[in-house]
XYZ file of N, CA and C in Angstrom:
744
model
N 171.183 136.983 78.176
C 172.188 137.399 77.163
C 173.108 138.440 77.792
N 174.411 138.309 77.553
C 175.382 139.228 78.142
C 175.399 140.536 77.393
N 176.044 141.553 78.045
C 176.117 142.890 77.427
C 176.995 142.861 76.188
N 178.100 142.031 76.243
C 179.002 141.939 75.091
C 178.285 141.389 73.886
N 177.425 140.383 74.134
C 176.684 139.826 73.008
C 175.737 140.849 72.421
N 175.135 141.663 73.310
C 174.222 142.711 72.822
C 174.949 143.755 72.008
N 176.174 144.146 72.448
C 176.942 145.143 71.682
C 177.340 144.603 70.324
N 177.791 143.364 70.285
C 178.196 142.792 68.995
C 177.002 142.653 68.063
N 175.843 142.316 68.636
C 174.647 142.232 67.803
C 174.262 143.578 67.243
N 174.443 144.642 68.046
C 174.133 145.995 67.566
C 175.056 146.391 66.425
N 176.364 146.049 66.560
C 177.318 146.380 65.502
C 176.990 145.642 64.212
N 176.613 144.365 64.347
C 176.245 143.598 63.159
C 175.018 144.184 62.502
N 174.027 144.598 63.324
C 172.809 145.200 62.784
C 173.120 146.516 62.078
N 174.029 147.346 62.667
C 174.398 148.624 62.058
C 175.128 148.407 60.729
N 176.021 147.420 60.706
C 176.742 147.134 59.456
C 175.794 146.656 58.370
N 174.823 145.812 58.777
C 173.843 145.322 57.805
C 172.984 146.465 57.280
N 172.614 147.413 58.173
C 171.803 148.555 57.757
C 172.565 149.440 56.784
N 173.847 149.694 57.074
C 174.655 150.512 56.170
C 174.825 149.830 54.816
N 175.014 148.513 54.826
C 175.157 147.780 53.566
C 173.866 147.823 52.766
N 172.711 147.732 53.479
C 171.428 147.781 52.787
C 171.188 149.143 52.158
N 171.673 150.197 52.796
C 171.502 151.557 52.272
C 172.557 151.912 51.222
N 173.504 151.003 50.972
C 174.550 151.278 49.975
C 175.621 152.188 50.500
N 175.778 152.310 51.791
C 176.768 153.194 52.391
C 177.938 152.381 52.913
N 179.049 153.032 53.127
C 180.229 152.390 53.691
C 180.694 153.214 54.868
N 181.094 152.585 55.974
C 181.549 153.355 57.125
C 182.798 154.177 56.828
N 183.597 153.786 55.791
C 184.800 154.522 55.401
C 184.774 154.704 53.892
N 184.803 155.961 53.425
C 184.799 156.236 52.003
C 186.207 156.084 51.446
N 186.323 155.558 50.233
C 187.634 155.304 49.634
C 188.251 156.585 49.110
N 189.583 156.678 49.228
C 190.317 157.796 48.646
C 190.736 157.399 47.235
N 190.702 158.346 46.299
C 190.997 158.065 44.901
C 192.291 158.778 44.509
N 193.213 158.034 43.902
C 194.509 158.556 43.492
C 194.611 158.455 41.970
N 195.156 159.505 41.341
C 195.232 159.550 39.881
C 196.647 159.908 39.433
N 197.169 159.188 38.445
C 198.443 159.501 37.788
C 198.291 159.267 36.287
N 199.279 159.734 35.548
C 199.316 159.397 34.126
C 199.693 157.928 33.974
N 199.324 157.352 32.861
C 199.668 155.943 32.628
C 201.105 155.800 32.140
N 201.549 156.729 31.303
C 202.895 156.675 30.749
C 203.487 158.079 30.672
N 204.806 158.172 30.911
C 205.533 159.428 30.799
C 206.841 159.139 30.064
N 207.232 160.066 29.170
C 208.444 159.883 28.380
C 209.430 161.017 28.664
N 210.716 160.669 28.673
C 211.761 161.662 28.872
C 213.014 161.233 28.140
N 213.964 162.150 27.988
C 215.231 161.840 27.323
C 216.367 161.879 28.336
N 217.430 161.192 28.013
C 218.584 161.104 28.908
C 219.124 162.504 29.197
N 219.318 162.792 30.484
C 219.854 164.086 30.901
C 218.809 165.146 31.163
N 217.569 164.913 30.771
C 216.503 165.896 31.002
C 215.797 165.590 32.326
N 214.668 166.260 32.559
C 213.885 166.020 33.768
C 212.440 165.748 33.377
N 211.712 165.133 34.277
C 210.331 164.787 34.019
C 209.532 164.937 35.307
N 208.278 165.362 35.171
C 207.383 165.507 36.316
C 206.455 164.304 36.390
N 206.432 163.663 37.553
C 205.507 162.554 37.808
C 204.334 163.118 38.592
N 203.239 163.345 37.896
C 202.072 163.981 38.503
C 201.258 162.960 39.297
N 200.748 163.417 40.445
C 199.885 162.579 41.278
C 198.847 163.486 41.940
N 197.588 163.245 41.661
C 196.499 163.992 42.291
C 195.577 163.002 42.986
N 194.781 163.504 43.916
C 193.901 162.606 44.670
C 192.625 163.328 45.047
N 191.625 162.539 45.383
C 190.352 163.062 45.874
C 190.015 162.353 47.172
N 189.620 163.142 48.156
C 189.253 162.594 49.462
C 187.982 163.262 49.938
N 187.117 162.462 50.573
C 185.863 163.011 51.103
C 186.082 163.779 52.390
N 187.270 163.636 52.980
C 187.581 164.301 54.245
C 188.406 165.556 54.000
N 188.382 166.443 54.984
C 189.264 167.596 54.943
C 190.707 167.120 54.986
N 191.597 167.878 54.335
C 193.008 167.495 54.353
C 193.540 167.704 55.777
N 193.876 166.610 56.432
C 194.312 166.666 57.820
C 195.826 166.790 57.912
N 196.325 167.036 59.121
C 197.759 167.125 59.351
C 198.413 165.753 59.268
N 197.604 164.712 59.303
C 198.143 163.352 59.267
C 198.193 162.779 57.859
N 197.942 163.591 56.870
C 197.977 163.078 55.501
C 199.384 162.599 55.163
N 199.466 161.536 54.396
C 200.760 160.991 53.994
C 200.726 160.656 52.503
N 201.858 160.897 51.846
C 202.014 160.599 50.416
C 203.302 159.819 50.244
N 203.225 158.694 49.589
C 204.391 157.821 49.415
C 204.551 157.460 47.946
N 205.805 157.527 47.482
C 206.158 157.096 46.135
C 207.053 155.874 46.215
N 206.742 154.849 45.414
C 207.560 153.653 45.306
C 208.043 153.518 43.868
N 209.180 152.814 43.698
C 209.750 152.608 42.367
C 210.094 151.144 42.171
N 209.673 150.607 41.029
C 210.024 149.248 40.634
C 210.736 149.322 39.296
N 212.021 149.007 39.291
C 212.818 149.121 38.073
C 212.320 148.152 37.013
N 212.592 148.505 35.770
C 212.178 147.659 34.652
C 212.877 146.305 34.744
N 212.100 145.243 34.664
C 212.648 143.892 34.745
C 212.883 143.394 36.152
N 212.554 144.203 37.181
C 212.749 143.799 38.576
C 211.413 143.474 39.230
N 211.451 142.586 40.219
C 210.244 142.245 40.965
C 210.141 143.007 42.281
N 211.215 143.659 42.668
C 211.252 144.357 43.946
C 210.863 145.823 43.775
N 210.165 146.347 44.757
C 209.757 147.748 44.783
C 210.365 148.422 45.997
N 210.918 149.606 45.801
C 211.548 150.340 46.900
C 210.844 151.670 47.105
N 210.877 152.148 48.347
C 210.313 153.454 48.677
C 211.355 154.524 48.371
N 210.958 155.552 47.602
C 211.905 156.606 47.229
C 211.507 157.973 47.778
N 210.245 158.110 48.229
C 209.800 159.418 48.744
C 208.637 159.208 49.712
N 208.628 160.072 50.758
C 207.539 159.996 51.733
C 207.254 161.402 52.268
N 205.967 161.749 52.296
C 205.524 163.026 52.849
C 204.649 162.731 54.060
N 205.007 163.327 55.201
C 204.237 163.104 56.426
C 204.478 164.269 57.384
N 203.454 164.601 58.188
C 203.540 165.671 59.184
C 203.981 166.998 58.567
N 203.565 167.207 57.309
C 203.875 168.471 56.659
C 205.287 168.593 56.131
N 206.048 167.490 56.113
C 207.433 167.543 55.667
C 207.698 166.459 54.622
N 208.457 166.795 53.557
C 208.839 165.787 52.560
C 210.145 165.101 52.970
N 210.210 163.816 52.734
C 211.411 163.036 53.054
C 211.791 162.208 51.824
N 213.018 162.432 51.346
C 213.536 161.657 50.225
C 214.384 160.522 50.781
N 214.012 159.306 50.448
C 214.723 158.150 50.992
C 216.148 158.076 50.443
N 217.044 157.573 51.273
C 218.449 157.457 50.883
C 218.725 156.224 50.040
N 217.697 155.379 49.883
C 217.877 154.161 49.110
C 217.695 154.480 47.621
N 218.587 153.915 46.793
C 218.440 154.114 45.357
C 219.217 155.312 44.846
N 219.015 155.607 43.568
C 219.786 156.677 42.903
C 219.007 157.980 42.775
N 217.837 158.050 43.417
C 217.010 159.254 43.258
C 217.245 160.299 44.350
N 218.017 159.966 45.359
C 218.104 160.830 46.537
C 218.636 162.226 46.228
N 219.481 162.343 45.211
C 220.027 163.659 44.863
C 219.426 164.209 43.565
N 218.440 163.518 43.020
C 217.855 163.934 41.737
C 216.348 164.144 41.819
N 215.810 164.093 43.022
C 214.367 164.196 43.183
C 213.987 165.536 43.806
N 212.848 166.068 43.372
C 212.338 167.351 43.892
C 210.844 167.222 44.177
N 210.449 167.708 45.360
C 209.031 167.698 45.763
C 208.369 168.963 45.246
N 207.336 168.823 44.432
C 206.638 169.979 43.870
C 205.144 169.922 44.184
N 204.738 168.991 45.025
C 203.318 168.838 45.333
C 202.839 169.784 46.415
N 201.535 169.774 46.627
C 200.896 170.571 47.678
C 199.653 169.810 48.137
N 199.733 169.130 49.288
C 198.598 168.314 49.730
C 197.303 169.097 49.869
N 197.373 170.371 50.261
C 196.155 171.160 50.411
C 195.486 171.434 49.061
N 196.236 171.307 47.986
C 195.672 171.396 46.641
C 195.473 170.011 46.045
N 195.600 168.991 46.883
C 195.414 167.594 46.480
C 196.377 167.220 45.364
N 197.644 167.612 45.583
C 198.697 167.369 44.607
C 199.879 166.721 45.313
N 200.320 165.566 44.808
C 201.468 164.869 45.391
C 202.556 164.606 44.366
N 202.813 165.566 43.483
C 203.739 165.371 42.363
C 205.188 165.525 42.785
N 206.077 164.821 42.041
C 207.516 164.935 42.231
C 208.172 165.108 40.861
N 209.443 165.573 40.890
C 210.220 165.761 39.657
C 211.494 164.931 39.768
N 211.816 164.222 38.690
C 213.062 163.470 38.611
C 213.990 164.200 37.646
N 215.179 164.594 38.134
C 216.138 165.325 37.315
C 217.210 164.378 36.764
N 217.898 164.856 35.703
C 219.040 164.146 35.122
C 218.693 162.677 34.862
N 217.719 162.464 34.020
C 217.232 161.118 33.755
C 218.316 160.225 33.154
N 218.219 158.928 33.469
C 219.134 157.928 32.941
C 218.328 156.683 32.581
N 218.965 155.760 31.842
C 218.263 154.549 31.454
C 217.834 153.719 32.657
N 218.567 153.831 33.760
C 218.212 153.056 34.948
C 216.915 153.547 35.591
N 216.398 154.679 35.137
C 215.143 155.206 35.692
C 213.922 154.591 35.015
N 214.139 153.797 33.985
C 213.010 153.120 33.351
C 212.346 152.188 34.361
N 211.021 152.313 34.471
C 210.302 151.453 35.403
C 208.954 152.030 35.768
N 208.370 151.498 36.828
C 207.029 151.877 37.260
C 207.110 152.606 38.602
N 206.468 153.785 38.661
C 206.395 154.579 39.885
C 204.957 154.510 40.420
N 204.836 154.311 41.718
C 203.525 154.160 42.354
C 203.324 155.266 43.378
N 202.168 155.943 43.281
C 201.803 157.004 44.229
C 200.672 156.494 45.120
N 200.878 156.625 46.440
C 199.887 156.161 47.415
C 199.609 157.296 48.400
N 198.318 157.575 48.659
C 197.914 158.699 49.527
C 196.980 158.186 50.620
N 197.220 158.645 51.838
C 196.351 158.347 52.971
C 195.974 159.663 53.648
N 194.684 159.846 53.902
C 194.196 161.063 54.554
C 193.250 160.656 55.691
N 193.820 160.259 56.836
C 192.976 159.754 57.938
C 191.850 160.728 58.291
N 190.643 160.195 58.519
C 190.292 158.767 58.571
C 190.027 158.140 57.204
N 190.235 158.901 56.109
C 190.026 158.364 54.761
C 191.313 157.666 54.325
N 191.410 156.374 54.614
C 192.649 155.639 54.366
C 192.445 154.469 53.410
N 191.205 154.187 53.071
C 190.931 153.053 52.190
C 190.938 153.543 50.747
N 191.745 152.922 49.930
C 191.800 153.311 48.527
C 192.881 152.548 47.811
N 192.981 152.765 46.504
C 193.944 152.068 45.676
C 194.969 153.057 45.150
N 196.232 152.656 45.204
C 197.297 153.506 44.676
C 197.235 153.554 43.150
N 198.005 154.463 42.577
C 198.015 154.627 41.120
C 199.447 154.544 40.609
N 199.618 153.997 39.413
C 200.948 153.749 38.859
C 201.151 154.501 37.548
N 202.419 154.933 37.335
C 202.817 155.570 36.087
C 204.124 154.944 35.639
N 204.224 154.634 34.339
C 205.427 154.011 33.782
C 206.271 155.064 33.079
N 207.566 155.106 33.443
C 208.491 156.077 32.855
C 209.359 155.385 31.805
N 209.437 156.022 30.621
C 210.284 155.529 29.537
C 211.341 156.594 29.252
N 212.608 156.231 29.443
C 213.711 157.152 29.173
C 214.298 156.804 27.811
N 214.321 157.780 26.909
C 214.782 157.572 25.541
C 216.137 158.226 25.331
N 216.787 157.844 24.243
C 218.106 158.387 23.938
C 217.998 159.856 23.582
N 218.925 160.625 24.081
C 218.948 162.059 23.781
C 219.501 162.270 22.385
N 218.838 163.097 21.582
C 219.276 163.359 20.213
C 220.486 164.287 20.247
N 221.629 163.876 19.667
C 222.807 164.753 19.654
C 222.520 166.060 18.931
N 223.272 167.100 19.308
C 223.031 168.428 18.750
C 223.260 168.454 17.247
N 224.342 167.791 16.789
C 224.642 167.838 15.354
C 223.540 167.176 14.542
N 222.996 166.072 15.071
C 221.889 165.432 14.373
C 220.657 166.333 14.389
N 220.469 167.018 15.495
C 219.345 167.945 15.567
C 219.487 169.065 14.550
N 220.717 169.562 14.392
C 220.957 170.620 13.415
C 220.705 170.112 12.001
N 221.214 168.899 11.710
C 221.012 168.317 10.384
C 219.526 168.094 10.119
N 218.848 167.550 11.132
C 217.408 167.317 10.974
C 216.661 168.624 10.760
N 217.042 169.660 11.510
C 216.409 170.965 11.323
C 216.681 171.533 9.939
N 217.909 171.317 9.441
C 218.243 171.803 8.099
C 217.421 171.082 7.035
N 217.270 169.769 7.217
C 216.478 168.997 6.247
C 215.031 169.471 6.240
N 214.485 169.640 7.443
C 213.093 170.102 7.537
C 212.943 171.495 6.941
N 213.922 172.386 7.249
C 213.865 173.740 6.699
C 213.972 173.751 5.188
N 214.884 172.895 4.630
C 215.007 172.810 3.176
C 213.744 172.296 2.516
N 213.120 171.299 3.161
C 211.868 170.767 2.613
C 210.774 171.826 2.613
N 210.678 172.570 3.711
C 209.677 173.638 3.779
C 209.951 174.713 2.728
N 211.246 175.062 2.542
C 211.596 176.069 1.529
C 211.231 175.586 0.132
N 211.486 174.299 -0.139
C 211.136 173.742 -1.453
C 209.630 173.796 -1.688
N 208.863 173.469 -0.646
C 207.402 173.534 -0.772
C 206.947 174.960 -1.048
N 207.562 175.930 -0.359
C 207.189 177.337 -0.568
C 207.513 177.768 -1.993
N 208.697 177.353 -2.502
C 209.083 177.721 -3.868
C 208.119 177.124 -4.886
N 207.769 175.849 -4.700
C 206.838 175.189 -5.629
C 205.484 175.888 -5.624
N 204.988 176.202 -4.438
C 203.696 176.888 -4.341
C 203.761 178.257 -5.009
N 204.888 178.987 -4.798
C 205.035 180.300 -5.425
C 205.065 180.183 -6.952
N 205.767 179.167 -7.466
C 205.806 178.966 -8.923
C 204.419 178.643 -9.477
N 203.691 177.824 -8.776
C 202.333 177.480 -9.233
C 201.467 178.730 -9.313
N 201.525 179.553 -8.255
C 200.729 180.785 -8.266
C 201.199 181.737 -9.352
N 202.523 181.817 -9.606
C 203.043 182.697 -10.649
C 202.582 182.245 -12.027
N 202.674 180.942 -12.286
C 202.220 180.405 -13.581
C 200.733 180.647 -13.766
N 199.975 180.443 -12.711
C 198.533 180.679 -12.812
C 198.229 182.148 -13.065
N 198.993 183.053 -12.413
C 198.781 184.488 -12.613
C 199.093 184.883 -14.053
N 200.219 184.371 -14.585
C 200.586 184.698 -15.972
C 199.547 184.163 -16.957
N 199.068 182.939 -16.701
C 198.057 182.360 -17.588
C 196.770 183.167 -17.568
N 196.324 183.565 -16.387
C 195.114 184.374 -16.284
C 195.293 185.732 -16.958
N 196.484 186.321 -16.794
C 196.744 187.616 -17.422
C 196.746 187.485 -18.941
N 197.323 186.396 -19.453
C 197.339 186.179 -20.905
C 195.925 185.955 -21.431
N 195.141 185.184 -20.689
C 193.764 184.953 -21.109
C 192.964 186.262 -21.139
N 193.210 187.124 -20.130
C 192.506 188.409 -20.100
C 192.903 189.283 -21.291
N 194.225 189.294 -21.627
C 194.675 190.078 -22.779
C 194.080 189.540 -24.078
N 194.060 188.222 -24.214
C 193.473 187.613 -25.404
C 191.986 187.935 -25.518
N 191.312 187.915 -24.396
C 189.895 188.245 -24.405
C 189.665 189.693 -24.810
N 190.519 190.584 -24.308
C 190.389 191.997 -24.703
C 190.649 192.170 -26.203
N 191.656 191.419 -26.733
C 191.965 191.519 -28.159
C 190.807 191.013 -29.016
N 190.233 189.898 -28.596
C 189.085 189.376 -29.340
C 187.906 190.339 -29.287
N 187.714 190.942 -28.134
C 186.630 191.914 -28.016
C 186.868 193.109 -28.924
N 188.139 193.567 -28.996
C 188.462 194.702 -29.868
C 188.249 194.335 -31.327
N 188.643 193.105 -31.707
C 188.447 192.675 -33.094
C 186.967 192.593 -33.436
N 186.182 192.044 -32.557
C 184.746 191.979 -32.791
C 184.148 193.372 -32.915
N 184.606 194.265 -32.068
C 184.116 195.640 -32.119
C 184.503 196.309 -33.432
N 185.769 196.051 -33.916
C 186.209 196.625 -35.189
C 185.390 196.102 -36.352
N 185.100 194.789 -36.336
C 184.276 194.222 -37.409
C 182.900 194.858 -37.435
N 182.322 195.052 -36.260
C 181.003 195.672 -36.207
C 181.046 197.097 -36.748
N 182.108 197.830 -36.397
C 182.216 199.209 -36.883
C 182.372 199.241 -38.406
N 183.226 198.314 -38.962
C 183.409 198.286 -40.420
C 182.113 197.892 -41.125
N 181.384 196.967 -40.537
C 180.109 196.572 -41.131
C 179.141 197.745 -41.152
N 179.141 198.505 -40.082
C 178.255 199.667 -40.023
C 178.653 200.711 -41.057
N 179.996 200.915 -41.206
C 180.457 201.896 -42.182
C 180.095 201.446 -43.600
N 180.288 200.148 -43.899
C 179.953 199.643 -45.229
C 178.465 199.792 -45.516
N 177.663 199.501 -44.535
C 176.218 199.638 -44.730
C 175.853 201.100 -44.972
N 176.503 201.988 -44.208
C 176.225 203.413 -44.402
C 176.674 203.869 -45.789
N 177.846 203.371 -46.232
C 178.359 203.753 -47.535
C 177.439 203.257 -48.643
N 176.994 201.994 -48.513
C 176.081 201.460 -49.513
C 174.771 202.234 -49.516
N 174.361 202.684 -48.333
C 173.130 203.473 -48.262
C 173.259 204.803 -48.981
N 174.471 205.403 -48.921
C 174.680 206.677 -49.609
C 174.833 206.487 -51.112
N 175.430 205.351 -51.537
C 175.678 205.125 -52.971
C 174.423 204.694 -53.720
N 173.434 204.161 -53.075
C 172.243 203.638 -53.750
C 171.489 204.716 -54.526
N 171.181 205.911 -53.964
C 170.473 206.943 -54.748
C 171.233 207.372 -55.982
N 172.584 207.453 -55.867
C 173.392 207.860 -57.011
C 173.271 206.843 -58.128
N 173.322 205.562 -57.749
C 173.217 204.514 -58.759
C 171.849 204.546 -59.426
N 170.827 204.718 -58.594
C 169.483 204.797 -59.169
C 169.355 205.983 -60.130
N 169.950 207.120 -59.750
C 169.899 208.312 -60.622
C 170.630 208.062 -61.932
N 171.792 207.392 -61.827
C 172.573 207.103 -63.026
C 171.804 206.147 -63.925
N 171.145 205.152 -63.276
C 170.360 204.216 -64.089
C 169.209 204.933 -64.779
N 168.518 205.810 -64.085
C 167.405 206.565 -64.688
C 167.903 207.444 -65.844
N 169.060 208.089 -65.634
C 169.624 208.943 -66.669
C 169.997 208.122 -67.893
N 170.591 206.928 -67.585
C 170.986 206.069 -68.700
C 169.758 205.612 -69.477
N 168.696 205.268 -68.788
C 167.479 204.837 -69.457
C 166.860 205.999 -70.271
N 166.870 207.161 -69.681
C 166.321 208.346 -70.407
C 167.115 208.635 -71.664
N 168.441 208.578 -71.532
C 169.311 208.849 -72.695
C 169.085 207.816 -73.778
N 168.941 206.545 -73.361
C 168.722 205.476 -74.320
C 167.383 205.669 -75.053
N 166.383 206.040 -74.244
C 165.059 206.247 -74.866
C 165.100 207.409 -75.853
N 165.806 208.460 -75.444
C 165.894 209.625 -76.359
C 166.632 209.250 -77.636
N 167.672 208.447 -77.499
C 168.452 208.029 -78.675
C 167.599 207.179 -79.595
N 166.877 206.263 -78.962
C 166.009 205.404 -79.772
C 164.945 206.246 -80.498
N 164.392 207.205 -79.786
C 163.370 208.060 -80.386
C 163.940 208.882 -81.540
N 165.148 209.384 -81.326
C 165.809 210.174 -82.373
C 166.124 209.304 -83.574
N 166.574 208.079 -83.269
C 166.913 207.174 -84.377
C 165.660 206.851 -85.195
N 164.559 206.647 -84.526
C 163.307 206.373 -85.220
C 162.897 207.567 -86.099
N 163.114 208.790 -85.584
C 162.752 209.984 -86.363
C 163.589 210.117 -87.625
N 164.886 209.831 -87.499
C 165.786 209.915 -88.655
C 165.387 208.885 -89.689
N 165.092 207.675 -89.184
C 164.705 206.595 -90.090
C 163.415 206.967 -90.850
N 162.519 207.599 -90.155
C 161.254 207.990 -90.796
C 161.480 209.057 -91.882
N 162.346 209.985 -91.584
C 162.637 211.037 -92.559
C 163.273 210.459 -93.816
N 164.184 209.512 -93.606
C 164.873 208.901 -94.751
C 163.880 208.142 -95.614
N 162.935 207.556 -95.048
C 161.917 206.806 -95.806
C 161.052 207.800 -96.601
N 160.743 208.904 -96.032
C 159.930 209.893 -96.741
C 160.676 210.433 -97.937
N 161.971 210.637 -97.822
C 162.757 211.163 -98.918
C 162.790 210.159 -100.087
N 162.895 208.905 -99.794
C 162.931 207.893 -100.826
C 161.627 207.858 -101.609
N 160.545 208.043 -100.944
C 159.262 208.075 -101.641
C 159.194 209.256 -102.531
C-alpha cells in the first residue's frame, strides 16, 4: 500500500471519528438580524446585524451587506467590511446615504440608511466570515418604507387626540362631582334623620317624666274627691235622719 493511500485512509478514519463523536472540524458562525424594519420617507433606519463565532475576532473578519429590491430577482452588494476598513459600494443609490455603525470586536455589523425613499423597499442580507470560522448562514431583514405623515395632518391628529382626552377628563370630573354631591346630600339627610330620632326620644322622655310628676297629683285629687263625696253622703244621711225624727 502506498503512503498516499495510507494518508487518505487516516483522513477518512479521522472524519469518521469526529462524526461519531458529534463534532465538526469547522464550527458554524451564526448571524442574527431583525425580520422586519419599518421607516418613513425622509427618515433614517438602523439595520442591525449581530453574530456569534467560536473563534477570536481575527483581522481577517469580513462583513458584507447585500440588497435585493422589492419585486427584483437580482441582489447587489452595497457594503463590505474587510481588513479593519468599511467600504461602501458605488453601485446603487445607497453610496451617499449609508453609514457604518458596527464594531466587529463587539460582534456588531450594523449599518444606517439615511433619507429613506420608496425605492429602498426590499430585503437586506448580512453575511459574516471570521476565518477560520467561515461556515454559516447569512441573515435577512426586510425594510418597509411608509409614507411620511404631513405636518398639518399630524397637528390635526394631535388636536383630535387632545380634544378626546380633554372630553374624557371632563366626563370623569363630572362623574366624580355628581358622586361627591350625592354622598354629601346622603350624609346631610342621615344627620337630619338622626337629629329627628334624637328629638323624638327626648320628647318621649319629657312626656314620660311629666306624666310621672302628674300622677301623684291626680291620685291626691281623686282621694280628696272621694273623701268629700263620702263626707257629703254622711252629712246627707244625718240630715235625713234628723228630719225623720222630727216628723215622729
